[in-house]
Short mmCIF file of C-alpha atoms in Angstrom, two decimals:
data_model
loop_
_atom_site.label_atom_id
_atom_site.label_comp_id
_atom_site.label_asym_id
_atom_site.label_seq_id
_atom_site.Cartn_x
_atom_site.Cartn_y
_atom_site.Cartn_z
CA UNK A 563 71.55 75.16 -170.41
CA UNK A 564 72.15 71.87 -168.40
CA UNK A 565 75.84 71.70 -169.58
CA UNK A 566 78.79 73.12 -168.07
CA UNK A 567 81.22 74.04 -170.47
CA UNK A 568 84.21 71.73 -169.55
CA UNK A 569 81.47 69.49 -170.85
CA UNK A 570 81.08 71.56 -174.15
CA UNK A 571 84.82 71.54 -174.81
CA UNK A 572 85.68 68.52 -176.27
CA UNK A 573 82.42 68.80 -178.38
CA UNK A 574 83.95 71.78 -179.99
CA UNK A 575 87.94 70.35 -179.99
CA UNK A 576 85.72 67.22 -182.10
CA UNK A 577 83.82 69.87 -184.37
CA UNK A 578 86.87 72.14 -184.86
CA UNK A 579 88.63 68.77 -186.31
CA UNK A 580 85.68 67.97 -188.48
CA UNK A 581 85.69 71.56 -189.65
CA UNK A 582 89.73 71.20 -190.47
CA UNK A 583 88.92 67.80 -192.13
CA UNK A 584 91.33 66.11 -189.42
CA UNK A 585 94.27 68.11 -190.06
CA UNK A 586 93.96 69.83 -186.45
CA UNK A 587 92.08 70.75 -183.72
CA UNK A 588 93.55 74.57 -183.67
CA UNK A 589 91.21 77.15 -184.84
CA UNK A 590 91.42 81.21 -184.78
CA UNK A 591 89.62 82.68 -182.01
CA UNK A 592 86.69 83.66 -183.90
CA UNK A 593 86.66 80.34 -185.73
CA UNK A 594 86.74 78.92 -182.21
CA UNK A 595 84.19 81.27 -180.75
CA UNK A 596 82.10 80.54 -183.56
CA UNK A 597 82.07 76.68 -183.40
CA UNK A 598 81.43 76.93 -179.71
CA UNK A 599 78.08 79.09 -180.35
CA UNK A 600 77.13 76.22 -183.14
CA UNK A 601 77.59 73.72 -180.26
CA UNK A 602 75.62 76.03 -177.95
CA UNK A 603 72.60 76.37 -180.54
CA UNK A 604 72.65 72.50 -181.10
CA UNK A 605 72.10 71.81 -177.87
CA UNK A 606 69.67 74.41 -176.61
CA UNK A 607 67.57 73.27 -179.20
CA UNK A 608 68.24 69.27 -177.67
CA UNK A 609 66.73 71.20 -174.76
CA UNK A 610 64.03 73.12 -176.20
CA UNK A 611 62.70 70.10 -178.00
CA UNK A 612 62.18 67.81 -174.97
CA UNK A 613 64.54 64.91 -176.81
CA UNK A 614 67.77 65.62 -174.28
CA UNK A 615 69.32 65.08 -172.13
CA UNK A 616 68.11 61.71 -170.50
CA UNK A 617 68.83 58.11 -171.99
CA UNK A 618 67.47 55.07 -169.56
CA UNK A 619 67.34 57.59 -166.48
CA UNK A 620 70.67 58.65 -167.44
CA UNK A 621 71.83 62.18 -168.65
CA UNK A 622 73.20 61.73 -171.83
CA UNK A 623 76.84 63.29 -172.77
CA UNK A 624 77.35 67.05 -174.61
CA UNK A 625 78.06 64.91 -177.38
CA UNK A 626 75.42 62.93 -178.18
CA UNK A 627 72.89 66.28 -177.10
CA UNK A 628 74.55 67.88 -180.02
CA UNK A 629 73.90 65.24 -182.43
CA UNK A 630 70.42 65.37 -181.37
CA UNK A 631 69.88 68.88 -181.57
CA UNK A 632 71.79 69.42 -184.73
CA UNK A 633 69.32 66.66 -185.95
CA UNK A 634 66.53 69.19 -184.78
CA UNK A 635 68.37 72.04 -186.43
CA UNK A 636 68.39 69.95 -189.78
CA UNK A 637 64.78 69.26 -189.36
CA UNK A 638 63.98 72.90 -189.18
CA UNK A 639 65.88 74.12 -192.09
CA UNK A 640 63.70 71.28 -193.96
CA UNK A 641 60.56 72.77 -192.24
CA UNK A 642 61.55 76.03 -193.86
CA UNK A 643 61.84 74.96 -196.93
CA UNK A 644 58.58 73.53 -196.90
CA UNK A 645 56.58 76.74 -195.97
CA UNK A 646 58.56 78.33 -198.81
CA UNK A 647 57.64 76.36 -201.32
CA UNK A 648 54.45 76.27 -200.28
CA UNK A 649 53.85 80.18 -199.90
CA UNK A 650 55.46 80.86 -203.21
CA UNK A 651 53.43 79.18 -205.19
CA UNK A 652 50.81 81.67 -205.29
CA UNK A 653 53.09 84.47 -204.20
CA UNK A 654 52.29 87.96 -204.89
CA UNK A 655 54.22 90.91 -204.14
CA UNK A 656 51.50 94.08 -205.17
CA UNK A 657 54.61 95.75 -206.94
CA UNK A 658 56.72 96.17 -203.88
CA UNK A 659 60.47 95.86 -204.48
CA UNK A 660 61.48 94.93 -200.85
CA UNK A 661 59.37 92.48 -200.70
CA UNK A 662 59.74 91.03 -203.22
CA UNK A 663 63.44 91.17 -203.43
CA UNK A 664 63.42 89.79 -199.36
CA UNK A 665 61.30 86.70 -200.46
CA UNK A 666 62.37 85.89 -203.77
CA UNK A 667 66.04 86.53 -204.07
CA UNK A 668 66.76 86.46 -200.17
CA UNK A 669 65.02 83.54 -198.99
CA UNK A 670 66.40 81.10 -201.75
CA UNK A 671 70.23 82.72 -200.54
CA UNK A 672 69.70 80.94 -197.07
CA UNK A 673 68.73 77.61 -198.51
CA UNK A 674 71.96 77.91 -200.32
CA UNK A 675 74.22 78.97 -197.57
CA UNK A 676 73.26 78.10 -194.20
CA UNK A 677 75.50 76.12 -192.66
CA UNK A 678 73.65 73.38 -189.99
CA UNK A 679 76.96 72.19 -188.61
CA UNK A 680 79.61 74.93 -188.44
CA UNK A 681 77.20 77.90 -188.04
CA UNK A 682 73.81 76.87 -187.15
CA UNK A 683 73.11 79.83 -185.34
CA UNK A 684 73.73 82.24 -188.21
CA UNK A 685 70.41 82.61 -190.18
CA UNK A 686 72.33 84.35 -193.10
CA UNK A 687 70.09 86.90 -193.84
CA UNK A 688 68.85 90.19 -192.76
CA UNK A 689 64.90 90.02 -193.47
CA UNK A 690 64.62 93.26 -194.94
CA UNK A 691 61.13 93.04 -194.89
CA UNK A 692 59.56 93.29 -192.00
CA UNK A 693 57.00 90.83 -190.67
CA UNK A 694 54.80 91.96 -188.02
CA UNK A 695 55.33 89.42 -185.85
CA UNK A 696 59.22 87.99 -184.94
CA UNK A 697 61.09 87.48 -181.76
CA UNK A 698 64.63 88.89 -181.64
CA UNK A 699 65.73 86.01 -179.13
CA UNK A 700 65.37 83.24 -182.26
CA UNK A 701 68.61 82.57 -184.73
CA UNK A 702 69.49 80.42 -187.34
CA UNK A 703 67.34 78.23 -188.94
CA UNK A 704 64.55 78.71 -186.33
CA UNK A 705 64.59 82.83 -187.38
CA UNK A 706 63.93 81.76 -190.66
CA UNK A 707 60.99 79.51 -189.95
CA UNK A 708 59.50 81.57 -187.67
CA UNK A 709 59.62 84.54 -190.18
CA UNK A 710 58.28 82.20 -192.98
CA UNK A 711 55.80 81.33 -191.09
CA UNK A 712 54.56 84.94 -190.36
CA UNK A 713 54.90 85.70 -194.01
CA UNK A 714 53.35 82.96 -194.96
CA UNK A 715 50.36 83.68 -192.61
CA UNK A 716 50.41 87.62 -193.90
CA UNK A 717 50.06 86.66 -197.33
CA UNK A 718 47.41 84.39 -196.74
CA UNK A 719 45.36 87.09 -195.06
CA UNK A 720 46.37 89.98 -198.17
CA UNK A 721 45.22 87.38 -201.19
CA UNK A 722 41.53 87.80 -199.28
CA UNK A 723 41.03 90.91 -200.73
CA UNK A 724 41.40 92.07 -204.72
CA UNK A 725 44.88 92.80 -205.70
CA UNK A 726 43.79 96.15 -207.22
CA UNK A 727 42.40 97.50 -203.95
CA UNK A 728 45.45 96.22 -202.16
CA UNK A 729 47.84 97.99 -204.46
CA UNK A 730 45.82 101.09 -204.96
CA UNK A 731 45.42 101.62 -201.03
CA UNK A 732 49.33 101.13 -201.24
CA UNK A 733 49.53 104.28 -203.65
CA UNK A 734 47.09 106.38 -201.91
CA UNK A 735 49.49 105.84 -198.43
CA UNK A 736 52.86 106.43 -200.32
CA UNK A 737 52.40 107.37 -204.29
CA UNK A 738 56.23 105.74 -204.22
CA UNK A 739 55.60 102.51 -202.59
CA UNK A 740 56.89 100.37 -205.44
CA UNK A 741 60.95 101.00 -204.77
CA UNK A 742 60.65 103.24 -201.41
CA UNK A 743 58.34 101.27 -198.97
CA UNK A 744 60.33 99.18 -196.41
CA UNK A 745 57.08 98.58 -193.81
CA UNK A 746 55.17 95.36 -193.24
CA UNK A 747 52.17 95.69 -196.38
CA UNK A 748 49.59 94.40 -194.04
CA UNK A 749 49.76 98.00 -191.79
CA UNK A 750 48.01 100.09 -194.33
CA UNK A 751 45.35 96.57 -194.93
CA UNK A 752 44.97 96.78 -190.86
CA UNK A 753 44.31 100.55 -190.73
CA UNK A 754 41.99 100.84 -194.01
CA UNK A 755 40.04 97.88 -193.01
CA UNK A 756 39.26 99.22 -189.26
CA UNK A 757 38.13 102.32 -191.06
CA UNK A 758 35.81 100.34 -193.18
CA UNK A 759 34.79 97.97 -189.85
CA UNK A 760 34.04 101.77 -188.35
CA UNK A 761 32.38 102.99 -190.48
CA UNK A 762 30.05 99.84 -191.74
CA UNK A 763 31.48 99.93 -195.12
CA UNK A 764 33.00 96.64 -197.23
CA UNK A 765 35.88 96.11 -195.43
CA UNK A 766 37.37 94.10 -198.73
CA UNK A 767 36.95 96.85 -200.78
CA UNK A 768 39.08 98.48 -198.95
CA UNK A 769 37.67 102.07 -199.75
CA UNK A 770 37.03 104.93 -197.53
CA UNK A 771 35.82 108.07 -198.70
CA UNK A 772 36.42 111.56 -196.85
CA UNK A 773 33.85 111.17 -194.53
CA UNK A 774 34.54 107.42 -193.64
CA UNK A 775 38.50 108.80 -193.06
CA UNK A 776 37.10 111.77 -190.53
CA UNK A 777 34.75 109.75 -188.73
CA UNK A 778 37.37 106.90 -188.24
CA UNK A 779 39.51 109.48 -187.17
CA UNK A 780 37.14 110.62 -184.83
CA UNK A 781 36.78 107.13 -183.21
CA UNK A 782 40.19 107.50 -181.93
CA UNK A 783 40.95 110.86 -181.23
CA UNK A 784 40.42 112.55 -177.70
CA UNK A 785 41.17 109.61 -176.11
CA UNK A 786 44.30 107.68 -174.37
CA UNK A 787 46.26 105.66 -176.37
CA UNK A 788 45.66 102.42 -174.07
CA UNK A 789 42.09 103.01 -174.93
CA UNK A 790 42.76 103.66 -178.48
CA UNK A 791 44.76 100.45 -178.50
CA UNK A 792 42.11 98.42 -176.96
CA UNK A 793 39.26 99.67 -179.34
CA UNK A 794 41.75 99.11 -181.99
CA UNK A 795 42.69 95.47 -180.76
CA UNK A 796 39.09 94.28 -180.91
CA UNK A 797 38.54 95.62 -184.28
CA UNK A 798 41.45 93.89 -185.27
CA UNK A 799 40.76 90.76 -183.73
CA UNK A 800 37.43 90.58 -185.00
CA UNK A 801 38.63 91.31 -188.74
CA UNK A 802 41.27 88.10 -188.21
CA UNK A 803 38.88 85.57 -187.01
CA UNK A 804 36.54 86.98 -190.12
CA UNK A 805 39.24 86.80 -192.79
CA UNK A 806 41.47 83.68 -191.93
CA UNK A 807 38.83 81.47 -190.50
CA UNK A 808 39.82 78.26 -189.31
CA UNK A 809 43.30 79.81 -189.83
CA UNK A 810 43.01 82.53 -187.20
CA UNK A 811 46.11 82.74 -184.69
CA UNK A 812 45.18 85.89 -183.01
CA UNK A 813 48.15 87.61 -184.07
CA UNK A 814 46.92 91.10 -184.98
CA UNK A 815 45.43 92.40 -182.01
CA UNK A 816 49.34 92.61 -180.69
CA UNK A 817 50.52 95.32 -182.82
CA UNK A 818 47.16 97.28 -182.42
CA UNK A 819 48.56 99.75 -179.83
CA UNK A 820 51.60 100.47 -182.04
CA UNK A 821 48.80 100.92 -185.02
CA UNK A 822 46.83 103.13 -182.51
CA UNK A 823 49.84 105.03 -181.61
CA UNK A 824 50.05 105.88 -185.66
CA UNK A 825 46.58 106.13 -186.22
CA UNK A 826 46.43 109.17 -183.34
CA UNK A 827 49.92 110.88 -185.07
CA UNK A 828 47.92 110.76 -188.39
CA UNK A 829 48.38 108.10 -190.26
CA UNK A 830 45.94 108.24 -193.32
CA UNK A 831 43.53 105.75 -193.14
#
């Protein structure tokens, strides 16, 4: 960050009286610490966006980079809201409690309670359900779009194939899925459908019989896991760009060697 923070001091004295309504500028500690990581956040994202720190060929103060980026911040939480209600609309949740209870109860929580100017960089919720695809570096209200956008993306892929085979491939991996699956719903999709892919059967069907499972087995075992991951990778890839279309975003192929890893520890296909 381009700021030093004798720079990002009286920012926070000026936030800390806006967050006392004027009656003072003294704060607890971890009020304090607190309204100096919202000032952080703000202006990192100033950065990050490219709209900083330069006015006329002249390097604007902390003050008015904090105004811009909690401007950004605000802009994201809108963003957010947007996938949401987008992806909702036709949101399913193939009888899984977590996710369900993630998307529908937890996402509307952070709408409610984030808090753009005091605590920007507190996203509020824990994302129970895991999407395959989120960096650990991102907080506040970028977290959430980033994670809305992944789940948005993941449930655009899982309404391409029936609902039925979807939730009866979810049975056949863990009869209890409904209230005891935490994983991302799109791992046992990935798996099946590479079986299918391997053995030249309808990958939407998503059905395997014995002989499909041993001889996708077989087209992993007795070999390295970098290979398996690569073989797995292209399968993966190839089932994207075949599902999502104009869509595709290459995301899959990344978590094929963790897939692979499964796949040769005996994950069921």
């Amino acid at each position: 960050m381009d700021y030093k923070m004798e720079e990002l001091l009286p920012v926070m004295a000026k936030l800390a009286k806006r967050y006392t309504s004027g009656e003072s500028t003294s704060v607890s500690y971890d009020t304090a610490r607190r309204l100096m990581e919202a000032v952080v956040y703000c202006i990192k994202e100033c950065e990050t966006a490219n709209k900083a720190v330069m006015l006329e060929g002249q390097r604007v103060d902390g003050m008015t980079a904090y105004e811009r980026g909690y401007r950004i911040v605000l802009d994201k939480a809108e963003q957010a809201k947007a996938v949401y209600h987008r992806m909702i609309l036709n949101f399913e949740d193939y009888g899984c409690q977590n996710y369900r209870d993630t998307i529908l109860k937890g996402i509307p929580a952070f709408f409610l309670k984030y808090d753009a100017r005091f605590e920007p960089q507190n996203h509020v919720l824990t994302l129970d359900y895991p999407v395959l695809k989120l960096s650990d570096s991102v907080a506040g209200a970028d977290r959430i779009l980033d994670y809305l956008t992944e789940a948005e993306y993941e449930q655009i892929f899982l309404q391409n194939f029936n609902r039925e085979a979807v939730i009866n491939l979810l049975e056949y991996v863990r009869p209890d899925y409904g209230s005891l699956y935490f994983d991302n719903l799109c791992i046992p999709v990935l798996i099946r459908a590479a079986g299918c892919m391997i053995g030249d059967e309808d990958v939407y069907s998503l059905k395997l019989d014995g002989r499909g499972e041993r001889g996708a087995a077989a087209y992993f075992s007795e070999i390295n896991p970098e290979t398996a991951g690569n073989r797995l990778g292209g399968l993966l890839d190839i089932l994207e760009k075949e599902v999502m279309g104009e869509a595709y975003r290459g995301i899959f192929r990344n978590c094929a060697h963790d897939l692979a890893v499964r796949i040769q520890n005996g994950s069921r296909f």
